mmCIF file of C-alpha atoms and ligand atoms in Angstrom:
data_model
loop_
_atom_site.group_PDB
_atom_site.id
_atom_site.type_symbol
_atom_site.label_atom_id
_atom_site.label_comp_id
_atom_site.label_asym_id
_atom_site.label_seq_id
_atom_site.Cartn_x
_atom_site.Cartn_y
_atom_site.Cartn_z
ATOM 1 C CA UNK A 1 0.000 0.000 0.000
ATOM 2 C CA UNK A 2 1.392 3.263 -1.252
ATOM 3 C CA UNK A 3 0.603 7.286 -0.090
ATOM 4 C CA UNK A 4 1.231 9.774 -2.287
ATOM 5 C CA UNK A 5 2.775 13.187 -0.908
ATOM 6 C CA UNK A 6 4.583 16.097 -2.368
ATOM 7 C CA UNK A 7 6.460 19.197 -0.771
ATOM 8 C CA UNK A 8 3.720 21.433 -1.072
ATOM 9 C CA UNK A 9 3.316 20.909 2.781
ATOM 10 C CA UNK A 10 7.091 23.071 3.146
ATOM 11 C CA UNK A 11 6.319 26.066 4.971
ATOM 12 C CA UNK A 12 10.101 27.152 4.176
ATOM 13 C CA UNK A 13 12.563 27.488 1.579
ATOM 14 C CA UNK A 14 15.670 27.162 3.596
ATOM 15 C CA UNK A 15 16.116 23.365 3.328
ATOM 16 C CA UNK A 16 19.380 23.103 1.207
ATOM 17 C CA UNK A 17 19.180 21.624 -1.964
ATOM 18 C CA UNK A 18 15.140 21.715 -2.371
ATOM 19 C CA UNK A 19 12.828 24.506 -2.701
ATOM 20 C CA UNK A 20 8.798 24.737 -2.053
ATOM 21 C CA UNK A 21 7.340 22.575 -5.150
ATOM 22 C CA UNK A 22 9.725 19.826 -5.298
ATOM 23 C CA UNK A 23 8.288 16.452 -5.907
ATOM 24 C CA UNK A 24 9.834 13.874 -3.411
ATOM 25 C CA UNK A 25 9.505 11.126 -1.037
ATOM 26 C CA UNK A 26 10.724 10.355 2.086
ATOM 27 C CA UNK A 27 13.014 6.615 2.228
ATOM 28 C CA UNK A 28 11.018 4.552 4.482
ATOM 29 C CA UNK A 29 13.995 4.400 7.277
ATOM 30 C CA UNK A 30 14.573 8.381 7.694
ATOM 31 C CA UNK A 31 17.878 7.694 8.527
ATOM 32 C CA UNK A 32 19.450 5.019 6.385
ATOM 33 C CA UNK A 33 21.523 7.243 4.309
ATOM 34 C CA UNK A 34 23.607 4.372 2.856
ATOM 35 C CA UNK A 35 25.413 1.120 3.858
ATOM 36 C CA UNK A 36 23.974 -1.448 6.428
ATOM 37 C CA UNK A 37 21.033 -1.158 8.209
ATOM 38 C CA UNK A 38 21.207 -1.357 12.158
ATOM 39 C CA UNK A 39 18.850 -0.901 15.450
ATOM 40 C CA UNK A 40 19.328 2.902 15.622
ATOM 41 C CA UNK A 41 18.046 2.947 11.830
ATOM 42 C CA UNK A 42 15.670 0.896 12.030
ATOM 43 C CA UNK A 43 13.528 2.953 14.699
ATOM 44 C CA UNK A 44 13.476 5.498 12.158
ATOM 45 C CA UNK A 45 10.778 3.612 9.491
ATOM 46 C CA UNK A 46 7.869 5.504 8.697
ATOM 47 C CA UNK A 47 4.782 2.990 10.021
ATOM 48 C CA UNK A 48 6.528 0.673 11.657
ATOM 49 C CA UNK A 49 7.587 1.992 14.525
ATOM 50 C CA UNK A 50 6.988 5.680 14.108
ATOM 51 C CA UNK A 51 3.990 7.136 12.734
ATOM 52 C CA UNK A 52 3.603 6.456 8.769
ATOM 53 C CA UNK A 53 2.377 8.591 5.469
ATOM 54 C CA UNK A 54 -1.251 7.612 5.566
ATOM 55 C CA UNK A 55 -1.767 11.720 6.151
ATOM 56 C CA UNK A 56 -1.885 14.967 4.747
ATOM 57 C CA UNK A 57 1.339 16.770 6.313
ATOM 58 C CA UNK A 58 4.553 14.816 7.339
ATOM 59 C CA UNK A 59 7.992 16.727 8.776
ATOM 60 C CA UNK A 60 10.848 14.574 7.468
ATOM 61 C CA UNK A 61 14.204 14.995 7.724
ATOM 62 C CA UNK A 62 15.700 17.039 4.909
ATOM 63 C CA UNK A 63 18.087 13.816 4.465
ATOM 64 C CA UNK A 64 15.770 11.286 3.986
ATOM 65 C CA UNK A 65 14.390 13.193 1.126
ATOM 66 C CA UNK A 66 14.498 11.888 -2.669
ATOM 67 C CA UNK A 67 13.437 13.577 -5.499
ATOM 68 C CA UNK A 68 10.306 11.268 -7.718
ATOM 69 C CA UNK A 69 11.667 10.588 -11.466
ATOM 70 C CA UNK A 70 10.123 13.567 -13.831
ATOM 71 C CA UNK A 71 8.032 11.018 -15.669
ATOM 72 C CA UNK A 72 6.456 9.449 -12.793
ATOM 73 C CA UNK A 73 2.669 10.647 -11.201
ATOM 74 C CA UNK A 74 2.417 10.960 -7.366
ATOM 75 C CA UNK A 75 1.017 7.639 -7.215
ATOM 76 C CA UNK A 76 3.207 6.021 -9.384
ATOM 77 C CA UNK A 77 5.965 7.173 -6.688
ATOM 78 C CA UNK A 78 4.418 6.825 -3.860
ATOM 79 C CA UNK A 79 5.308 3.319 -4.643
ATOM 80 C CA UNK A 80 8.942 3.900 -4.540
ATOM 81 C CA UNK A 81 9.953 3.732 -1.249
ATOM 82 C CA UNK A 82 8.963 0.318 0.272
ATOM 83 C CA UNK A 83 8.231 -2.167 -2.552
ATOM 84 C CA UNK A 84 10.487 -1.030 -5.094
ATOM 85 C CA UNK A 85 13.193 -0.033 -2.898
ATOM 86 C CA UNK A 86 12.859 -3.656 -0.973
ATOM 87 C CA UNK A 87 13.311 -5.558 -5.065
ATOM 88 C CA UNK A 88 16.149 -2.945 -5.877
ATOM 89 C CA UNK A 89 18.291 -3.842 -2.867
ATOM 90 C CA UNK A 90 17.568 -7.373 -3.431
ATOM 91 C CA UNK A 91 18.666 -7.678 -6.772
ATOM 92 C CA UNK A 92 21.059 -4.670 -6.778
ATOM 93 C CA UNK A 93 22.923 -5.007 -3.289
ATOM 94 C CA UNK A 94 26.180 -6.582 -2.161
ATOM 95 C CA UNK A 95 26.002 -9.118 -5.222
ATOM 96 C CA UNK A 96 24.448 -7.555 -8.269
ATOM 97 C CA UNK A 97 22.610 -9.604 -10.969
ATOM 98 C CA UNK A 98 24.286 -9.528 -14.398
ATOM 99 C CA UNK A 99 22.877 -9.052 -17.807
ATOM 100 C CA UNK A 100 22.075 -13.311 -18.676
ATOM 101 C CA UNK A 101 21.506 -14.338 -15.181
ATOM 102 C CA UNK A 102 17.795 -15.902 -14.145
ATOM 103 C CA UNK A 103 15.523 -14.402 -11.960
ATOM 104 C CA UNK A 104 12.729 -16.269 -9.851
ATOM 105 C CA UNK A 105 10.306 -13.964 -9.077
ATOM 106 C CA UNK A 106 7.330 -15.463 -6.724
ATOM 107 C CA UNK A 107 3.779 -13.916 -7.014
ATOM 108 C CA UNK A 108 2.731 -10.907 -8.598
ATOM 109 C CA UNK A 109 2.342 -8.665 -5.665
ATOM 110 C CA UNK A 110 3.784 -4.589 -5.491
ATOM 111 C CA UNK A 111 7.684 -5.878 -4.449
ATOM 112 C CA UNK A 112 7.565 -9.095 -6.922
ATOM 113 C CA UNK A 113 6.592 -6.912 -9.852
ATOM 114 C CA UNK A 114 9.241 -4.262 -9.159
ATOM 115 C CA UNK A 115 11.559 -7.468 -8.976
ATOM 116 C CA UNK A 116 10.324 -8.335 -12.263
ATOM 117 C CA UNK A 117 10.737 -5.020 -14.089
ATOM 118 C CA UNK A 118 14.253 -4.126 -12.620
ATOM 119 C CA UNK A 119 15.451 -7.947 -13.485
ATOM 120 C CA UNK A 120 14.311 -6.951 -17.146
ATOM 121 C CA UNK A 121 15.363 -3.442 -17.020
ATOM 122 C CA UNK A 122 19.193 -4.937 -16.193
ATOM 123 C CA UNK A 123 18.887 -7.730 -18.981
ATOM 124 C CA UNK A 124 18.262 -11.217 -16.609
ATOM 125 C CA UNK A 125 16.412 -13.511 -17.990
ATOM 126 C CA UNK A 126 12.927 -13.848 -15.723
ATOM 127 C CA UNK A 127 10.582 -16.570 -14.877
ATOM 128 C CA UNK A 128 7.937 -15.541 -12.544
ATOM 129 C CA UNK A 129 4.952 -17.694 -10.606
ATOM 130 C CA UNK A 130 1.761 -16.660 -9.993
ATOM 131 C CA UNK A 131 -1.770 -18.228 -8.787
ATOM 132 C CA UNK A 132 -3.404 -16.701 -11.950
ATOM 133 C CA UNK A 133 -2.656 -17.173 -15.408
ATOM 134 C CA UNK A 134 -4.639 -13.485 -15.891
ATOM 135 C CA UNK A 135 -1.843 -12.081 -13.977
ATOM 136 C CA UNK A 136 1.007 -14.504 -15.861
ATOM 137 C CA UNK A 137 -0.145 -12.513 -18.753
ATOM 138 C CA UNK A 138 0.419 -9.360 -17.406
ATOM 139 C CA UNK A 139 3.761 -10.497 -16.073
ATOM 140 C CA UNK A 140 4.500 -12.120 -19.959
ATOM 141 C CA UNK A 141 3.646 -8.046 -21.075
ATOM 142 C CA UNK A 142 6.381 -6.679 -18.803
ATOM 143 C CA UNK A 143 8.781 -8.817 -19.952
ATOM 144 C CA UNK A 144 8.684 -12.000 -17.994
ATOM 145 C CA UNK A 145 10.525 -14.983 -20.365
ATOM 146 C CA UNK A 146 8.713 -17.596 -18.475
ATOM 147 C CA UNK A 147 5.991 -18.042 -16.176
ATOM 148 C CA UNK A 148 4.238 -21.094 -14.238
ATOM 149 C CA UNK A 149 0.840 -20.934 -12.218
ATOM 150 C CA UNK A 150 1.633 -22.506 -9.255
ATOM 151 C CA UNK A 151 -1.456 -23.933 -8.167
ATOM 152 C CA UNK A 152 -1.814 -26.306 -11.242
ATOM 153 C CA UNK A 153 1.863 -26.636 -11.258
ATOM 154 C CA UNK A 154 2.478 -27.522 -7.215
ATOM 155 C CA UNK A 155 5.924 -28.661 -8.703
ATOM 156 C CA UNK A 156 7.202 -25.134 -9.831
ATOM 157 C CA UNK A 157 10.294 -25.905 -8.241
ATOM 158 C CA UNK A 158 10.819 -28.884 -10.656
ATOM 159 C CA UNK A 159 9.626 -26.956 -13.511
ATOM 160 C CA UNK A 160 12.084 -24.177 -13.292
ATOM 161 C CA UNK A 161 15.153 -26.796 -12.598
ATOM 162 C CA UNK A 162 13.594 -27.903 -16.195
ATOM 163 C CA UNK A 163 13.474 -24.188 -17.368
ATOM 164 C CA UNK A 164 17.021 -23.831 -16.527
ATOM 165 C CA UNK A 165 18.304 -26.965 -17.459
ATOM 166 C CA UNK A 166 18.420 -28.310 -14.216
ATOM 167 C CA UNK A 167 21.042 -25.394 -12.991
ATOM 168 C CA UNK A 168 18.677 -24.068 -10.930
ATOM 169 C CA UNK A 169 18.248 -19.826 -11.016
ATOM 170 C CA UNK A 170 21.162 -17.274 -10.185
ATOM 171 C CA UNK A 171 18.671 -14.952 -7.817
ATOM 172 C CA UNK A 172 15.310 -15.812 -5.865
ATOM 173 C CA UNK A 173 13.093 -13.074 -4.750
ATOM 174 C CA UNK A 174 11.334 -14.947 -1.764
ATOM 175 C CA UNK A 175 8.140 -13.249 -0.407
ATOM 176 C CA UNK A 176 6.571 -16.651 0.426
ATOM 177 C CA UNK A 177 8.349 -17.538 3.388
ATOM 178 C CA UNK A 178 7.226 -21.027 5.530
ATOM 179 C CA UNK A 179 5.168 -22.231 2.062
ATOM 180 C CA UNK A 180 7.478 -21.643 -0.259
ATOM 181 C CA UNK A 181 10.916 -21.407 0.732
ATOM 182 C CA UNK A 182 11.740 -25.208 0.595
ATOM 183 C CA UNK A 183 11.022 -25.329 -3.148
ATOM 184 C CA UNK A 184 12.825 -21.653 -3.506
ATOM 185 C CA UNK A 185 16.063 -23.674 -2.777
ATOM 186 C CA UNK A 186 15.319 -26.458 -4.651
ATOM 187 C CA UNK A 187 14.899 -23.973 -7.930
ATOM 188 C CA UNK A 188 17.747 -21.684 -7.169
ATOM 189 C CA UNK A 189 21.483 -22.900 -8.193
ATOM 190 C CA UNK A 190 24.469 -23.644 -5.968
ATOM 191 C CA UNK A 191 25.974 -20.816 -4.671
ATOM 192 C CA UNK A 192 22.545 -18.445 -5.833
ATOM 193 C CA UNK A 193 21.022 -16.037 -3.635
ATOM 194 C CA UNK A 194 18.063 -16.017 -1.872
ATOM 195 C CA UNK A 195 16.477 -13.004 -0.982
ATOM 196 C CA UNK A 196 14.336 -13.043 1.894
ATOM 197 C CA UNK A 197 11.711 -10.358 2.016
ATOM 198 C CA UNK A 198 8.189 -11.827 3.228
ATOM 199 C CA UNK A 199 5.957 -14.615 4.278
ATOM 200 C CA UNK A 200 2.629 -14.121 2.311
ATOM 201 C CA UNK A 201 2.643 -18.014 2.095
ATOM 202 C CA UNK A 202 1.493 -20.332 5.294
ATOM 203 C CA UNK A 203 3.431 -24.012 6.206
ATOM 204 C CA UNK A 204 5.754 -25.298 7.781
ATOM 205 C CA UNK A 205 8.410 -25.465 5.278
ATOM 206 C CA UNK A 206 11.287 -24.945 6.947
ATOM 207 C CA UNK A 207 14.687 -24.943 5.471
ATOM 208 C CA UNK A 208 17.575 -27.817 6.475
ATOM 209 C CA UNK A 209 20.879 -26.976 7.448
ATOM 210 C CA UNK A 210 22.391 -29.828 4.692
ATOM 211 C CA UNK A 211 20.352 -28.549 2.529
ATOM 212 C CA UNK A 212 21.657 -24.935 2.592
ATOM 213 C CA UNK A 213 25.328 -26.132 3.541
ATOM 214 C CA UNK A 214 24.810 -28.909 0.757
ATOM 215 C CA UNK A 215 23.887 -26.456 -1.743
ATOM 216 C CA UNK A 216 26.688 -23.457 -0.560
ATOM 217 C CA UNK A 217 23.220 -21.154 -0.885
ATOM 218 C CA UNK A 218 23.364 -17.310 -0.059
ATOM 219 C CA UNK A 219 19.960 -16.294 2.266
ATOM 220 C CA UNK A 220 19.776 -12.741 2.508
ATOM 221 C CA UNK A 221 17.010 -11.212 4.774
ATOM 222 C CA UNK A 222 16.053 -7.773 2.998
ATOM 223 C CA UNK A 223 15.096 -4.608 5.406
ATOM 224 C CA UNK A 224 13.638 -2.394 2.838
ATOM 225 C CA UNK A 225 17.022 -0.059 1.534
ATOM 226 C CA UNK A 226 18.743 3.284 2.002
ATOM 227 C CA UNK A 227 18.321 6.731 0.587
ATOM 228 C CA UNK A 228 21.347 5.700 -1.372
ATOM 229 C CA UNK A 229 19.915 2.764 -3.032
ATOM 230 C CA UNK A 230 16.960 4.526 -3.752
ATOM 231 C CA UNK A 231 18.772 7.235 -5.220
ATOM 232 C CA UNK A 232 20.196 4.566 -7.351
ATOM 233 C CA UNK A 233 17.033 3.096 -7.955
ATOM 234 C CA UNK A 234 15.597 6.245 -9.578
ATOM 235 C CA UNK A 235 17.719 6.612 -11.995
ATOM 236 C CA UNK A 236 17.782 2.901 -13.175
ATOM 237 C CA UNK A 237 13.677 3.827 -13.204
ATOM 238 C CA UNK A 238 15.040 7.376 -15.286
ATOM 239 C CA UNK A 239 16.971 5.556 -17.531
ATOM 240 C CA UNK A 240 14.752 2.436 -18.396
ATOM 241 C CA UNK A 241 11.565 4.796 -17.970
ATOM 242 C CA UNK A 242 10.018 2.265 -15.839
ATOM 243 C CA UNK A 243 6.765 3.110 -15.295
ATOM 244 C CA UNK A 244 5.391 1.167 -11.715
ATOM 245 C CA UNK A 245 2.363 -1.358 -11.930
ATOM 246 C CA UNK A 246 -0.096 0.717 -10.303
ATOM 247 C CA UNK A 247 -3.253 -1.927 -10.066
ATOM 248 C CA UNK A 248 -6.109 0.769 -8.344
ATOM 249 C CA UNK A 249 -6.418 3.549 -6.614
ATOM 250 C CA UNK A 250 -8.658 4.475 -3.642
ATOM 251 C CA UNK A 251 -9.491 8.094 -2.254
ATOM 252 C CA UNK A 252 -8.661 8.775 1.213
ATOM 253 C CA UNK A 253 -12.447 7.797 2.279
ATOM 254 C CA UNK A 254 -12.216 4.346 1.263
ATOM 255 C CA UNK A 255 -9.332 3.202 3.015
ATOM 256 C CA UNK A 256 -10.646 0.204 4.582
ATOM 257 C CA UNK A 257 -11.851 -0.600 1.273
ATOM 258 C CA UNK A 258 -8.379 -0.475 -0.298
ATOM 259 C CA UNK A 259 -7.124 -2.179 2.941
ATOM 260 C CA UNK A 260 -10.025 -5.222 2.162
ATOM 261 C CA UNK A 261 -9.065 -5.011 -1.773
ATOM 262 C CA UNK A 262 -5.648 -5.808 -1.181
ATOM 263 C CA UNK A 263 -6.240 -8.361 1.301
ATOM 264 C CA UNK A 264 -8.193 -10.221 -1.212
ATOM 265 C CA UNK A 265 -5.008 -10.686 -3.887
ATOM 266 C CA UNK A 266 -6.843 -9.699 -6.761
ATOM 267 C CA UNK A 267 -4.543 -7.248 -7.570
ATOM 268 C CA UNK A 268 -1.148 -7.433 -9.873
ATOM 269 C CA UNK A 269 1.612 -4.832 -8.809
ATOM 270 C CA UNK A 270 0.796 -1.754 -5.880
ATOM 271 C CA UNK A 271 -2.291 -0.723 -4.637
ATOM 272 C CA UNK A 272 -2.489 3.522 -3.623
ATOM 273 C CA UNK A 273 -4.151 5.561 -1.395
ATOM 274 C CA UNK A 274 -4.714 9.078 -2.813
ATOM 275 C CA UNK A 275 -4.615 11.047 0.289
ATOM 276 C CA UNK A 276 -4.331 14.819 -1.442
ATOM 277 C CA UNK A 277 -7.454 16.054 -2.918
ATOM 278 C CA UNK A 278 -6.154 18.370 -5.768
HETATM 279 N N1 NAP B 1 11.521 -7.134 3.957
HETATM 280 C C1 NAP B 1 11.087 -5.990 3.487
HETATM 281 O O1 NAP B 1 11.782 -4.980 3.485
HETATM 282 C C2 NAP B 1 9.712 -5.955 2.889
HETATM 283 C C3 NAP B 1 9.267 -4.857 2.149
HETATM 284 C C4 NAP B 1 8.003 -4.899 1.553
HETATM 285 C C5 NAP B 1 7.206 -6.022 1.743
HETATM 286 N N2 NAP B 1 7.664 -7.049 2.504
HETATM 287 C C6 NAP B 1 6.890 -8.292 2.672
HETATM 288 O O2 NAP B 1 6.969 -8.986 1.427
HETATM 289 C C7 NAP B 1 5.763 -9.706 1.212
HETATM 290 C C8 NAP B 1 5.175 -9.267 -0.125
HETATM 291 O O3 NAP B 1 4.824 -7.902 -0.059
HETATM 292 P P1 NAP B 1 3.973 -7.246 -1.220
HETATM 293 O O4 NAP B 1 3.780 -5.826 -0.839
HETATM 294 O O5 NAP B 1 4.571 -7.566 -2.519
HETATM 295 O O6 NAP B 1 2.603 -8.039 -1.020
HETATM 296 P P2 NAP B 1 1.352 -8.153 -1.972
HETATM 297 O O7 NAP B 1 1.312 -7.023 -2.937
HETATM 298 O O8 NAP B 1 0.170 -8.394 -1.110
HETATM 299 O O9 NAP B 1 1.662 -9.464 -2.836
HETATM 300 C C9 NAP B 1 1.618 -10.723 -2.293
HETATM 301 C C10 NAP B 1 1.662 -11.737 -3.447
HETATM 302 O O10 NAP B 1 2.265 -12.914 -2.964
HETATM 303 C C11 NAP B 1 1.906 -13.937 -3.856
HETATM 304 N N3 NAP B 1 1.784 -15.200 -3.149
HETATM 305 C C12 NAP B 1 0.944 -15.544 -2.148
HETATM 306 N N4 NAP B 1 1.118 -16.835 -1.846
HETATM 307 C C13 NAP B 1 2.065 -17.314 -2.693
HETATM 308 C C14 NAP B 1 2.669 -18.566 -2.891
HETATM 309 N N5 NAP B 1 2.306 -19.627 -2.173
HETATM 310 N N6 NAP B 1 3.623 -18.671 -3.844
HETATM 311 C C15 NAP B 1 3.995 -17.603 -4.588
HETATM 312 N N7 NAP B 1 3.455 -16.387 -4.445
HETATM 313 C C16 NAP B 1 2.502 -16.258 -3.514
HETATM 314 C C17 NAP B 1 0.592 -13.543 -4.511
HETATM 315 O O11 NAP B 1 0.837 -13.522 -5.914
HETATM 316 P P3 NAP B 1 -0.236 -14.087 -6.957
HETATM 317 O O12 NAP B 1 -1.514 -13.359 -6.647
HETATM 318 O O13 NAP B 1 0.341 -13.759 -8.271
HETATM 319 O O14 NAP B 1 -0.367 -15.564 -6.720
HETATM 320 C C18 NAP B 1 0.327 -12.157 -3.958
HETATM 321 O O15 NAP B 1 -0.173 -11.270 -4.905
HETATM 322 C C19 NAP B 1 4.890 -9.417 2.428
HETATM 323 O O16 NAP B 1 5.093 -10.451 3.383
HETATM 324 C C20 NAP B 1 5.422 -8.108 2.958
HETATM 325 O O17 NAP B 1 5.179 -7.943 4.344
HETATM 326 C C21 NAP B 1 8.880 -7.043 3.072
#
């Protein structure tokens, strides 16, 4: 869920380097300028712990402050700083993913989509799984090379060992968690990464020691990013005019609505709250 704001709310124009006008958005942690994460940082994320952007005026530090790519609406970047920024410092952190590598992306959700378009956007070759083969299309139009519905194919792991020739992929963007990671490692090669971001899916899958020490896999638990990643981010979304799957949006009013829609997993890509009025 995404909240657009802009700096109309700046009552002053003595912030250096922005003036009244500016289009931004805060990075979720305020004060993760760049490099690791850690404790003192982490108190700093809008919504979880302090209070988030589901509002009309925020004060933000002027350093947390990014500007929104010129050819992006205030929705469209109000989806920047969790979900995007969580697939960008996945697949762009300590080990970057190369032009040729593969890409599993699971689901079709706001941070597996961005996974999906920056994998393409940097030349990796992409399956994604999804429940629907509706939203398999939709992943086909923004590039995906392969896709597999993973309801009528409960063996997706098998099927992408099949995809890739039984290598297994370079890169796993894991939002499933107890239901899916199991299979994740079984589909991603020795030595790949694993990148740990959610647990949308229930069970009790839990992973093996030998099976991660067999394998010589990389599990790397993602904590959304820094302003410098997301810095980075923006202009890999400049260059490759990215333009972010924004399924609906819901005024203000309905937010319980928009709340219930996405709750339901009909959607493909971000759902947005429109909290300005003009
Ligand atoms: N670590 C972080 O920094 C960070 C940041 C953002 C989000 N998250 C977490 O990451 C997860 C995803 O977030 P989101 O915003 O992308 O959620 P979302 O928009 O609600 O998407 C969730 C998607 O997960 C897919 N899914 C559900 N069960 C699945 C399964 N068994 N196998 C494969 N895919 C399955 C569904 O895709 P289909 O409908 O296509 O089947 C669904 O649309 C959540 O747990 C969230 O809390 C973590």
């Amino acid at each position: 869920m995404s909240y657009p704001k802009s700096t109309r709310e700046y009552r002053s124009n003595d912030v250096k380097g922005w003036k009244v006008g500016d289009r931004v958005s805060p990075n979720f942690s305020l004060d993760h300028l760049d490099g690791d994460t850690n404790p003192d940082i982490f108190v700093t994320s809008l919504g979880a712990p302090i209070d988030g952007v589901l509002r009309e005026y925020i004060k933000v530090p002027a350093h947390s402050l990014v500007r929104i790519p010129e050819h992006l609406s205030y929705e469209e970047g109000s989806t920047l700083p969790c979900a995007a920024l969580t697939a960008y410092n996945a697949l762009h952190g300590p080990k970057p993913l190369k032009g040729g590598d593969t890409v599993l992306i699971l689901g079709t959700g706001g941070v597996s989509i961005f996974g999906l378009q920056f994998a393409v956007a940097s030349g990796a070759e992409v399956i994604v799984t999804s429940s629907s083969d509706e939203k398999l299309k939709v992943a086909r139009q923004l590039g995906a090379h392969h896709t597999i519905n993973y309801k009528t194919t409960p063996d997706w792991d098998k099927e992408v060992l099949k995809i890739t020739g039984g290598r297994g992929v370079d890169h796993t963007i894991e939002v499933g968690g107890p239901g899916t990671i199991q299979k994740s490692g079984n589909a991603t090669r020795m030595a790949g990464y694993l990148h740990i971001i959610g647990f949308v899916a229930s069970g009790d899958n839990s992973i093996t020691i030998p099976a991660v020490v067999h394998k010589a896999h990389i599990y790397r638990g993602i904590l959304i990013g820094s302003v410098a990643q997301f810095e980075s981010m923006n202009r890999l979304i400049k260059a490759q005019k990215i333009k972010p799957v924004v399924d609906k949006v819901f005024p203000f009013e309905q937010t319980i609505q928009a709340y219930s829609y996405l709750e339901s997993q009909q959607h493909v890509g971000k759902v947005v709250i429109r909290v300005s009025k003009d």
